[in-house]
PDB file of C-alpha atoms in Angstrom:
ATOM      1  CA  PRO A   1      43.223  37.383-182.086  1.00 87.00           C
ATOM      2  CA  ALA A   2      45.213  34.439-182.896  1.00 82.00           C
ATOM      3  CA  TYR A   3      42.363  34.217-186.019  1.00 85.00           C
ATOM      4  CA  ALA A   4      42.400  37.943-186.723  1.00 91.00           C
ATOM      5  CA  GLU A   5      44.799  38.085-189.730  1.00 91.00           C
ATOM      6  CA  LEU A   6      42.967  35.010-191.447  1.00 89.00           C
ATOM      7  CA  ALA A   7      39.575  37.006-191.360  1.00 90.00           C
ATOM      8  CA  PRO A   8      37.310  37.241-193.147  1.00 90.00           C
ATOM      9  CA  TYR A   9      36.483  33.182-192.881  1.00 92.00           C
ATOM     10  CA  ASN A  10      33.916  30.663-192.720  1.00 94.00           C
ATOM     11  CA  VAL A  11      32.264  29.038-189.832  1.00 94.00           C
ATOM     12  CA  VAL A  12      29.872  26.521-190.916  1.00 96.00           C
ATOM     13  CA  VAL A  13      27.206  24.212-189.244  1.00 97.00           C
ATOM     14  CA  VAL A  14      27.027  20.698-190.468  1.00 97.00           C
ATOM     15  CA  ALA A  15      23.883  18.430-189.498  1.00 96.00           C
ATOM     16  CA  LEU A  16      25.181  14.693-189.927  1.00 94.00           C
ATOM     17  CA  GLU A  17      23.596  12.486-192.396  1.00 92.00           C
ATOM     18  CA  GLU A  18      23.298   9.303-190.033  1.00 95.00           C
ATOM     19  CA  ASP A  19      21.517  11.774-187.207  1.00 97.00           C
ATOM     20  CA  PRO A  20      20.364  15.159-188.460  1.00 94.00           C
ATOM     21  CA  THR A  21      19.999  16.554-184.780  1.00 97.00           C
ATOM     22  CA  ILE A  22      23.886  16.179-184.395  1.00 97.00           C
ATOM     23  CA  ARG A  23      25.378  19.114-185.628  1.00 97.00           C
ATOM     24  CA  MET A  24      29.419  19.877-185.779  1.00 95.00           C
ATOM     25  CA  VAL A  25      30.882  23.397-185.958  1.00 94.00           C
ATOM     26  CA  GLY A  26      34.198  23.572-188.363  1.00 94.00           C
ATOM     27  CA  ASN A  27      35.309  25.351-191.449  1.00 95.00           C
ATOM     28  CA  LEU A  28      34.727  25.259-194.983  1.00 97.00           C
ATOM     29  CA  VAL A  29      38.024  24.470-196.549  1.00 96.00           C
ATOM     30  CA  ALA A  30      39.346  23.570-200.294  1.00 95.00           C
ATOM     31  CA  SER A  31      41.486  21.147-199.014  1.00 92.00           C
ATOM     32  CA  PRO A  32      42.463  18.864-195.867  1.00 87.00           C
ATOM     33  CA  ASP A  33      45.443  21.129-194.794  1.00 88.00           C
ATOM     34  CA  GLY A  34      44.088  24.612-196.383  1.00 91.00           C
ATOM     35  CA  PRO A  35      43.947  27.739-194.539  1.00 92.00           C
ATOM     36  CA  ILE A  36      40.307  28.338-193.307  1.00 93.00           C
ATOM     37  CA  ASN A  37      40.146  31.463-195.356  1.00 94.00           C
ATOM     38  CA  GLU A  38      40.713  30.142-199.053  1.00 94.00           C
ATOM     39  CA  ILE A  39      37.010  29.506-199.535  1.00 94.00           C
ATOM     40  CA  ASP A  40      34.805  32.414-200.902  1.00 92.00           C
ATOM     41  CA  PRO A  41      32.169  32.873-197.899  1.00 90.00           C
ATOM     42  CA  HIS A  42      29.887  33.704-200.851  1.00 93.00           C
ATOM     43  CA  SER A  43      30.144  30.408-202.664  1.00 95.00           C
ATOM     44  CA  ILE A  44      28.877  28.430-199.823  1.00 96.00           C
ATOM     45  CA  ARG A  45      25.203  27.069-200.322  1.00 96.00           C
ATOM     46  CA  ILE A  46      22.955  25.426-197.610  1.00 95.00           C
ATOM     47  CA  GLY A  47      22.515  21.886-198.087  1.00 94.00           C
ATOM     48  CA  GLU A  48      25.756  21.281-199.988  1.00 96.00           C
ATOM     49  CA  PRO A  49      27.096  17.802-199.269  1.00 96.00           C
ATOM     50  CA  VAL A  50      30.381  17.826-197.386  1.00 97.00           C
ATOM     51  CA  ARG A  51      32.894  15.333-196.068  1.00 96.00           C
ATOM     52  CA  VAL A  52      34.735  15.811-192.809  1.00 95.00           C
ATOM     53  CA  VAL A  53      38.921  15.919-192.567  1.00 96.00           C
ATOM     54  CA  PHE A  54      40.634  16.427-189.351  1.00 93.00           C
ATOM     55  CA  SER A  55      43.479  19.117-189.495  1.00 89.00           C
ATOM     56  CA  PRO A  56      46.063  19.552-186.562  1.00 89.00           C
ATOM     57  CA  VAL A  57      46.401  22.789-185.105  1.00 83.00           C
ATOM     58  CA  GLU A  58      49.074  23.554-182.434  1.00 86.00           C
ATOM     59  CA  ASP A  59      48.433  20.670-179.604  1.00 93.00           C
ATOM     60  CA  MET A  60      44.769  19.583-181.237  1.00 92.00           C
ATOM     61  CA  VAL A  61      42.921  18.407-183.550  1.00 92.00           C
ATOM     62  CA  LEU A  62      40.045  20.045-185.659  1.00 90.00           C
ATOM     63  CA  PRO A  63      37.242  18.877-187.533  1.00 93.00           C
ATOM     64  CA  ARG A  64      37.188  20.775-191.046  1.00 95.00           C
ATOM     65  CA  TRP A  65      34.892  20.398-194.038  1.00 97.00           C
ATOM     66  CA  VAL A  66      35.527  20.024-197.828  1.00 97.00           C
ATOM     67  CA  ARG A  67      33.152  19.668-200.547  1.00 97.00           C
ATOM     68  CA  ALA A  68      31.845  16.053-201.066  1.00 94.00           C
TER      69      ALA A  68
END
């Protein structure tokens, strides 16, 4: 319910370059502090390079991804 007003939003699975067997889940965002629904899901391409950013959300910090 906490994310219902933000729908639709993307969820991506990222394989790390250092070890592709390790994968992380997060949202692709345009900027580190941007909302999770700011990227058009139709613009996301499998294999595009991304870099991690960490965003504080309430009492935790979540990994999110921006295009490299």
